[in-house]
Tab-separated table of C-alpha atoms in Angstrom:
chain	number	residue	atom	x	y	z
A	1	MET	CA	91.900	127.368	81.177
A	2	LEU	CA	94.286	126.885	78.232
A	3	ALA	CA	91.822	128.608	75.894
A	4	GLU	CA	91.594	131.518	78.350
A	5	VAL	CA	95.391	131.829	78.561
A	6	ARG	CA	95.815	131.739	74.788
A	7	LYS	CA	93.094	134.336	74.360
A	8	ASN	CA	94.675	136.654	76.950
A	9	PRO	CA	98.402	135.730	77.230
A	10	ALA	CA	99.138	138.972	79.090
A	11	ASP	CA	96.809	137.818	81.901
A	12	PHE	CA	98.737	134.577	82.485
A	13	ALA	CA	99.883	135.588	85.997
A	14	ALA	CA	96.374	136.597	87.097
A	15	ILE	CA	94.875	133.387	85.710
A	16	ALA	CA	97.576	131.272	87.382
A	17	LYS	CA	97.076	133.030	90.713
A	18	ALA	CA	93.340	132.330	90.573
A	19	GLN	CA	93.400	128.810	89.133
A	20	SER	CA	96.745	127.116	89.850
A	21	GLN	CA	96.819	124.288	92.409
A	22	ASP	CA	100.590	124.409	92.858
A	23	PRO	CA	101.231	125.748	96.401
A	24	GLY	CA	104.793	126.742	95.504
A	25	SER	CA	104.047	129.080	92.591
A	26	ALA	CA	100.329	129.966	92.571
A	27	GLN	CA	100.627	133.057	94.772
A	28	ALA	CA	103.491	134.287	92.568
A	29	GLY	CA	101.314	134.114	89.458
A	30	GLY	CA	102.803	130.764	88.443
A	31	ASP	CA	106.367	132.119	88.332
A	32	LEU	CA	108.883	129.248	88.523
A	33	GLY	CA	111.919	131.500	88.320
A	34	VAL	CA	114.935	130.477	86.276
A	35	VAL	CA	114.678	126.819	85.254
A	36	GLU	CA	117.858	124.850	84.690
A	37	ARG	CA	118.158	121.342	83.286
A	38	GLY	CA	117.575	118.695	85.956
A	39	SER	CA	115.542	120.885	88.299
A	40	LEU	CA	112.056	119.801	87.136
A	41	VAL	CA	110.462	116.584	85.886
A	42	LYS	CA	111.412	115.641	82.307
A	43	SER	CA	108.054	116.265	80.605
A	44	VAL	CA	107.851	119.795	82.037
A	45	GLU	CA	111.484	120.591	81.197
A	46	ASP	CA	111.101	119.299	77.638
A	47	ALA	CA	108.061	121.538	77.165
A	48	ILE	CA	109.894	124.592	78.565
A	49	TYR	CA	112.975	124.086	76.418
A	50	GLY	CA	110.779	123.564	73.341
A	51	LEU	CA	109.145	127.007	73.596
A	52	LYS	CA	110.203	130.324	72.162
A	53	GLU	CA	110.161	133.460	74.272
A	54	GLY	CA	106.556	134.555	74.915
A	55	GLU	CA	105.027	131.272	73.716
A	56	VAL	CA	102.421	129.283	75.650
A	57	SER	CA	102.534	125.486	75.710
A	58	GLY	CA	99.664	123.052	75.339
A	59	ILE	CA	98.589	120.768	78.189
A	60	VAL	CA	101.733	119.171	79.649
A	61	PRO	CA	101.140	115.995	81.738
A	62	SER	CA	103.504	114.892	84.499
A	63	GLU	CA	103.413	112.657	87.564
A	64	PHE	CA	102.212	115.710	89.533
A	65	GLY	CA	99.232	116.605	87.316
A	66	TYR	CA	98.735	118.834	84.259
A	67	HIS	CA	100.575	122.060	83.478
A	68	ILE	CA	100.293	125.079	81.181
A	69	ILE	CA	103.601	126.869	80.664
A	70	LYS	CA	104.535	130.274	79.321
A	71	LEU	CA	108.160	131.078	78.591
A	72	THR	CA	108.633	134.642	79.818
A	73	GLY	CA	112.306	135.089	78.997
A	74	LEU	CA	115.669	133.505	78.263
A	75	LYS	CA	118.834	133.982	80.286
A	76	ALA	CA	122.288	132.974	79.178
A	77	GLN	CA	123.743	130.285	81.405
A	78	THR	CA	126.488	131.596	83.647
A	79	GLN	CA	128.804	129.947	86.099
A	80	LYS	CA	128.722	131.250	89.659
A	81	SER	CA	131.927	132.407	91.228
A	82	LEU	CA	133.249	130.436	94.170
A	83	GLU	CA	132.194	133.185	96.572
A	84	GLU	CA	128.661	133.214	95.149
A	85	ALA	CA	128.358	129.445	95.395
A	86	ARG	CA	130.245	128.983	98.676
A	87	ALA	CA	127.171	128.914	100.974
A	88	GLU	CA	125.277	126.543	98.669
A	89	ILE	CA	128.251	124.196	98.351
A	90	ALA	CA	128.816	124.234	102.113
A	91	ALA	CA	125.145	123.342	102.750
A	92	GLU	CA	125.260	120.429	100.277
A	93	VAL	CA	128.526	119.106	101.695
A	94	LYS	CA	127.187	119.373	105.245
A	95	LYS	CA	123.982	117.540	104.306
A	96	SER	CA	125.945	114.803	102.548
A	97	LYS	CA	128.371	114.401	105.458
A	98	LEU	CA	125.555	114.289	108.006
A	99	SER	CA	123.745	111.622	106.006
A	100	LYS	CA	126.917	109.581	105.676
A	101	LYS	CA	127.723	110.048	109.375
A	102	TYR	CA	124.242	108.880	110.373
A	103	SER	CA	124.585	105.755	108.216
A	104	GLU	CA	127.970	105.003	109.802
A	105	LEU	CA	126.691	105.544	113.365
A	106	ALA	CA	123.563	103.481	112.682
A	107	GLU	CA	125.717	100.605	111.451
A	108	GLN	CA	128.005	100.867	114.512
A	109	PHE	CA	124.993	100.979	116.822
A	110	ASN	CA	123.385	97.953	115.192
A	111	ASP	CA	126.621	95.929	115.201
A	112	SER	CA	127.489	96.842	118.787
A	113	VAL	CA	124.146	95.905	120.379
A	114	TYR	CA	124.275	92.612	118.470
A	115	GLU	CA	127.890	91.681	119.161
A	116	GLN	CA	127.845	92.730	122.860
A	117	SER	CA	124.336	91.493	123.482
A	118	ASP	CA	124.585	91.027	127.269
A	119	SER	CA	124.651	94.760	128.055
A	120	LEU	CA	123.793	98.140	126.528
A	121	LYS	CA	126.576	99.939	128.394
A	122	PRO	CA	129.421	99.191	125.923
A	123	THR	CA	127.332	100.612	123.073
A	124	ALA	CA	126.295	103.645	125.118
A	125	ASP	CA	129.904	104.337	126.157
A	126	LYS	CA	131.227	103.858	122.646
A	127	LEU	CA	128.717	106.191	120.959
A	128	GLY	CA	128.048	108.574	123.856
A	129	LEU	CA	124.385	107.638	124.152
A	130	PRO	CA	122.110	107.841	127.214
A	131	ILE	CA	120.598	104.718	128.773
A	132	GLN	CA	117.017	105.167	129.943
A	133	THR	CA	115.119	102.872	132.284
A	134	ALA	CA	111.417	102.324	131.657
A	135	GLU	CA	109.258	100.318	134.057
A	136	ASN	CA	106.089	98.279	133.545
A	137	LEU	CA	106.187	98.215	129.743
A	138	ALA	CA	103.388	96.092	128.307
A	139	ARG	CA	103.316	94.284	124.979
A	140	LYS	CA	101.333	97.095	123.348
A	141	PRO	CA	101.978	100.887	123.353
A	142	ASN	CA	100.502	102.778	126.290
A	143	PRO	CA	98.636	105.981	125.226
A	144	ALA	CA	99.723	107.619	128.492
A	145	LEU	CA	103.384	107.385	127.400
A	146	GLY	CA	102.711	109.316	124.201
A	147	ALA	CA	105.543	109.516	121.683
A	148	ALA	CA	108.291	108.105	123.951
A	149	PRO	CA	110.743	106.142	121.749
A	150	PHE	CA	110.262	102.961	123.802
A	151	ASN	CA	106.445	103.240	123.486
A	152	ASN	CA	106.623	101.886	119.941
A	153	GLU	CA	104.859	98.699	118.813
A	154	LYS	CA	107.761	97.448	116.708
A	155	PHE	CA	110.223	97.999	119.563
A	156	LEU	CA	107.925	96.377	122.145
A	157	THR	CA	107.562	93.335	119.886
A	158	ALA	CA	111.363	93.010	119.824
A	159	LEU	CA	111.532	93.539	123.593
A	160	TYR	CA	109.026	90.734	124.212
A	161	SER	CA	110.856	88.248	121.995
A	162	THR	CA	111.995	84.949	123.523
A	163	ASP	CA	115.679	85.826	123.193
A	164	SER	CA	115.160	89.153	124.946
A	165	ILE	CA	113.055	87.841	127.853
A	166	LYS	CA	114.619	84.444	128.560
A	167	ASN	CA	118.246	85.126	127.669
A	168	LYS	CA	118.326	88.820	128.670
A	169	ARG	CA	119.943	89.745	125.353
A	170	ASN	CA	119.782	93.172	123.731
A	171	THR	CA	117.115	93.662	121.129
A	172	GLU	CA	118.135	94.503	117.599
A	173	ALA	CA	118.364	98.184	116.634
A	174	VAL	CA	114.786	99.251	115.873
A	175	GLU	CA	113.908	102.379	113.874
A	176	VAL	CA	111.008	103.972	115.790
A	177	ALA	CA	110.978	107.221	113.780
A	178	PRO	CA	112.877	108.609	110.785
A	179	ALA	CA	116.600	108.578	111.698
A	180	VAL	CA	115.799	107.440	115.280
A	181	LEU	CA	117.142	104.037	116.377
A	182	ILE	CA	116.599	102.383	119.748
A	183	ALA	CA	117.658	99.105	121.338
A	184	GLY	CA	116.564	97.699	124.677
A	185	ARG	CA	117.316	94.998	127.201
A	186	VAL	CA	115.000	93.329	129.711
A	187	VAL	CA	116.380	93.696	133.250
A	188	GLU	CA	113.383	92.181	135.005
A	189	PHE	CA	110.353	90.371	133.605
A	190	LYS	CA	107.120	89.966	135.527
A	191	PRO	CA	104.532	87.576	134.046
A	192	ALA	CA	100.977	88.816	133.915
A	193	SER	CA	99.157	88.188	137.214
A	194	LYS	CA	95.997	89.256	139.012
A	195	ARG	CA	96.411	92.099	141.486
A	196	PRO	CA	94.166	92.792	144.507
A	197	LEU	CA	91.201	95.043	143.737
A	198	ALA	CA	92.238	97.544	146.390
A	199	GLU	CA	95.596	97.932	144.623
A	200	VAL	CA	94.128	98.615	141.189
A	201	GLU	CA	90.802	100.279	142.037
A	202	ALA	CA	92.051	103.831	141.430
A	203	ALA	CA	93.693	102.856	138.141
A	204	ILE	CA	90.531	101.057	136.983
A	205	ARG	CA	88.382	104.054	137.880
A	206	GLN	CA	90.711	106.388	135.961
A	207	ARG	CA	90.786	104.107	132.936
A	208	VAL	CA	86.995	103.693	132.847
A	209	THR	CA	86.586	107.459	133.139
A	210	GLN	CA	89.034	108.037	130.271
A	211	GLU	CA	87.355	105.425	128.080
A	212	GLU	CA	83.908	106.899	128.732
A	213	ALA	CA	85.181	110.419	127.994
A	214	LEU	CA	86.731	109.145	124.744
A	215	ARG	CA	83.494	107.358	123.820
A	216	LEU	CA	81.441	110.509	124.350
A	217	ALA	CA	84.002	112.620	122.472
A	218	ARG	CA	83.974	110.148	119.563
A	219	GLN	CA	80.161	110.111	119.552
A	220	ALA	CA	79.973	113.914	119.427
A	221	GLY	CA	82.789	114.083	116.883
A	222	GLU	CA	81.181	111.557	114.545
A	223	ALA	CA	77.925	113.524	114.677
A	224	LYS	CA	79.800	116.701	113.697
A	225	LEU	CA	81.666	114.779	110.991
A	226	ALA	CA	78.373	113.571	109.492
A	227	ALA	CA	76.930	117.106	109.650
A	228	ALA	CA	80.015	118.570	107.955
A	229	LYS	CA	79.852	115.978	105.154
A	230	ALA	CA	76.168	116.761	104.629
A	231	SER	CA	76.664	120.557	104.459
A	232	GLY	CA	79.979	120.526	102.569
A	233	ASP	CA	80.967	123.940	103.929
A	234	ALA	CA	83.733	125.023	106.302
A	235	ALA	CA	81.495	126.406	109.071
A	236	GLY	CA	82.801	125.598	112.537
A	237	PHE	CA	86.323	124.701	111.439
A	238	GLY	CA	89.452	126.547	112.534
A	239	ASP	CA	91.951	128.477	110.427
A	240	VAL	CA	93.234	126.842	107.259
A	241	LYS	CA	96.577	125.072	107.674
A	242	VAL	CA	98.853	123.676	104.968
A	243	LEU	CA	100.308	120.232	105.665
A	244	SER	CA	103.359	118.780	103.948
A	245	ARG	CA	104.743	115.243	104.133
A	246	THR	CA	108.256	116.706	104.328
A	247	LYS	CA	107.693	119.174	107.179
A	248	GLU	CA	106.675	119.072	110.844
A	249	PRO	CA	102.841	118.941	110.855
A	250	ALA	CA	100.992	122.051	112.008
A	251	ILE	CA	98.396	119.831	113.720
A	252	ASN	CA	98.489	116.788	116.003
A	253	PRO	CA	100.685	114.072	114.367
A	254	ALA	CA	97.895	111.470	114.659
A	255	GLY	CA	95.555	113.909	112.939
A	256	ALA	CA	98.108	114.652	110.210
A	257	LEU	CA	98.524	110.917	109.542
A	258	ALA	CA	94.741	110.518	109.189
A	259	VAL	CA	94.594	113.493	106.817
A	260	PHE	CA	97.328	112.071	104.573
A	261	LYS	CA	95.550	108.682	104.471
A	262	ALA	CA	92.136	110.171	103.650
A	263	ASP	CA	90.341	109.512	100.360
A	264	VAL	CA	90.650	112.805	98.456
A	265	THR	CA	89.200	111.705	95.120
A	266	LYS	CA	86.340	114.079	95.869
A	267	LEU	CA	86.880	117.433	97.604
A	268	PRO	CA	86.151	118.730	100.119
A	269	ALA	CA	86.946	115.537	102.039
A	270	TYR	CA	86.380	115.003	105.745
A	271	VAL	CA	88.088	112.733	108.237
A	272	GLY	CA	87.669	112.065	111.955
A	273	VAL	CA	90.298	110.605	114.289
A	274	ASP	CA	90.809	109.822	117.978
A	275	LEU	CA	93.542	111.946	119.564
A	276	PRO	CA	94.914	110.105	122.642
A	277	GLY	CA	94.513	112.232	125.743
A	278	GLN	CA	92.770	115.046	123.838
A	279	GLY	CA	89.498	113.744	122.395
A	280	TYR	CA	88.202	113.440	118.846
A	281	ALA	CA	89.168	115.708	115.956
A	282	VAL	CA	87.388	116.406	112.671
A	283	TYR	CA	89.387	117.738	109.710
A	284	ARG	CA	88.218	119.215	106.401
A	285	ILE	CA	90.494	118.822	103.370
A	286	GLY	CA	89.752	121.538	100.856
A	287	LYS	CA	92.698	121.261	98.495
A	288	VAL	CA	95.431	118.790	97.566
A	289	ALA	CA	98.476	119.778	95.527
A	290	GLN	CA	101.782	118.318	94.419
A	291	PRO	CA	105.027	120.332	94.192
A	292	ALA	CA	106.035	121.260	90.680
A	293	GLN	CA	109.701	120.900	91.568
A	294	LEU	CA	111.330	117.759	92.939
A	295	ASP	CA	113.663	118.016	95.926
A	296	THR	CA	116.490	116.027	94.350
A	297	ALA	CA	118.819	116.453	97.354
A	298	ARG	CA	116.199	115.040	99.720
A	299	ARG	CA	115.478	112.120	97.373
A	300	ALA	CA	119.190	111.307	97.244
A	301	GLN	CA	119.489	111.460	101.052
A	302	GLU	CA	116.463	109.164	101.480
A	303	ALA	CA	117.884	106.717	98.941
A	304	GLU	CA	121.166	106.637	100.872
A	305	GLN	CA	119.375	105.995	104.175
A	306	ILE	CA	117.262	103.232	102.638
A	307	GLY	CA	120.400	101.686	101.173
A	308	GLY	CA	122.037	101.702	104.624
A	309	LEU	CA	119.024	100.033	106.252
A	310	VAL	CA	118.840	97.418	103.498
A	311	GLY	CA	122.541	96.726	104.009
A	312	GLN	CA	122.017	96.235	107.752
A	313	ALA	CA	119.126	93.841	107.096
A	314	GLU	CA	121.202	91.859	104.605
A	315	LEU	CA	124.086	91.622	107.091
A	316	TYR	CA	121.743	90.381	109.832
A	317	ASN	CA	120.221	87.762	107.495
A	318	PHE	CA	123.714	86.688	106.413
A	319	VAL	CA	124.821	86.171	110.024
A	320	GLU	CA	121.626	84.210	110.797
A	321	ALA	CA	122.199	82.029	107.731
A	322	ILE	CA	125.785	81.320	108.842
A	323	LYS	CA	124.532	80.338	112.306
A	324	VAL	CA	122.040	77.905	110.768
A	325	LYS	CA	124.643	76.449	108.392
A	326	ALA	CA	127.138	76.020	111.232
A	327	LYS	CA	124.383	74.517	113.426
A	328	ALA	CA	125.231	77.021	116.151
A	329	LYS	CA	123.054	76.842	119.266
A	330	ILE	CA	122.656	79.172	122.227
A	331	ASN	CA	123.377	77.446	125.533
A	332	ALA	CA	120.685	78.925	127.783
A	333	ALA	CA	122.159	77.221	130.858
A	334	ALA	CA	125.398	79.161	130.461
A	335	GLY	CA	123.571	82.332	131.508
A	336	ALA	CA	123.068	80.865	134.990
A	337	ALA	CA	126.735	80.034	135.602
A	338	PRO	CA	128.470	81.757	138.571
A	339	ALA	CA	130.291	84.989	137.740
A	340	ALA	CA	133.981	85.377	138.425
A	341	ALA	CA	136.149	88.473	138.800
A	342	GLU	CA	139.884	88.986	138.573
């Protein structure tokens, strides 16, 4: 490709449009626009700033792949006026404030459910949060409940802890999705027991029917998956969709997760996955690409969120260590003492 570009430098845009694997610039003939220091990875920037106008680089490696660069022009650096930059500045400030506010609220939420562990109401009142009641939660997620925040394996593990069940204390704050925290409290616990057949017959029949339907769907889907792998073509598949790890998936979330975990060392790649309540899906991955330009603002926001979560974990571990050092014990009998009012 480099030899072709150097032989016909005027055809760079056409070659890039036909050959480039960068989803952000391929359709624009490889045009990256005006490049300022700090906007791209170092190896690519160094190559750009080492070229003269009209020159074509050699092969430039980076963490995102290999690049061929042509410098199409130079523009003198100018400083935007306040009016020109106002919207951009406002967006950055808003994003920064929202990230900081979330970290503050997450810390308050975590501290409150821990310090006032006998009820969720003080935390809900303090932060203006709703309290939801969920009945008959089992130890494992229930497919029928879908993506409900409380239908999360990590949260259910916390809910079924000894402290939560026996002492009726709030669980810790559990992150069940990006920027989504939840805490729970057991109001009533019913040990597992056998129920009369007449009481559960309808539920058993429904479950067996669902399992058999899923088995048949999986069987048919795996046959189609094998056929697709053997043919290697896209016959029978739907319209092409572009998935990004940073955007809401255009397909079922379970399917998107399977696609992102697939082995793409050889393309096209195929993957099959069970979709709860829907059946079995087969996906064909025809192309994988990395962005040429890093989203530095998003990276900074993620780093701040991770830092906040690490801080919360360190605080929790510190408190636990103090309790051990002080030989503090929870008096379970105190929970059964008569209540008094004044």
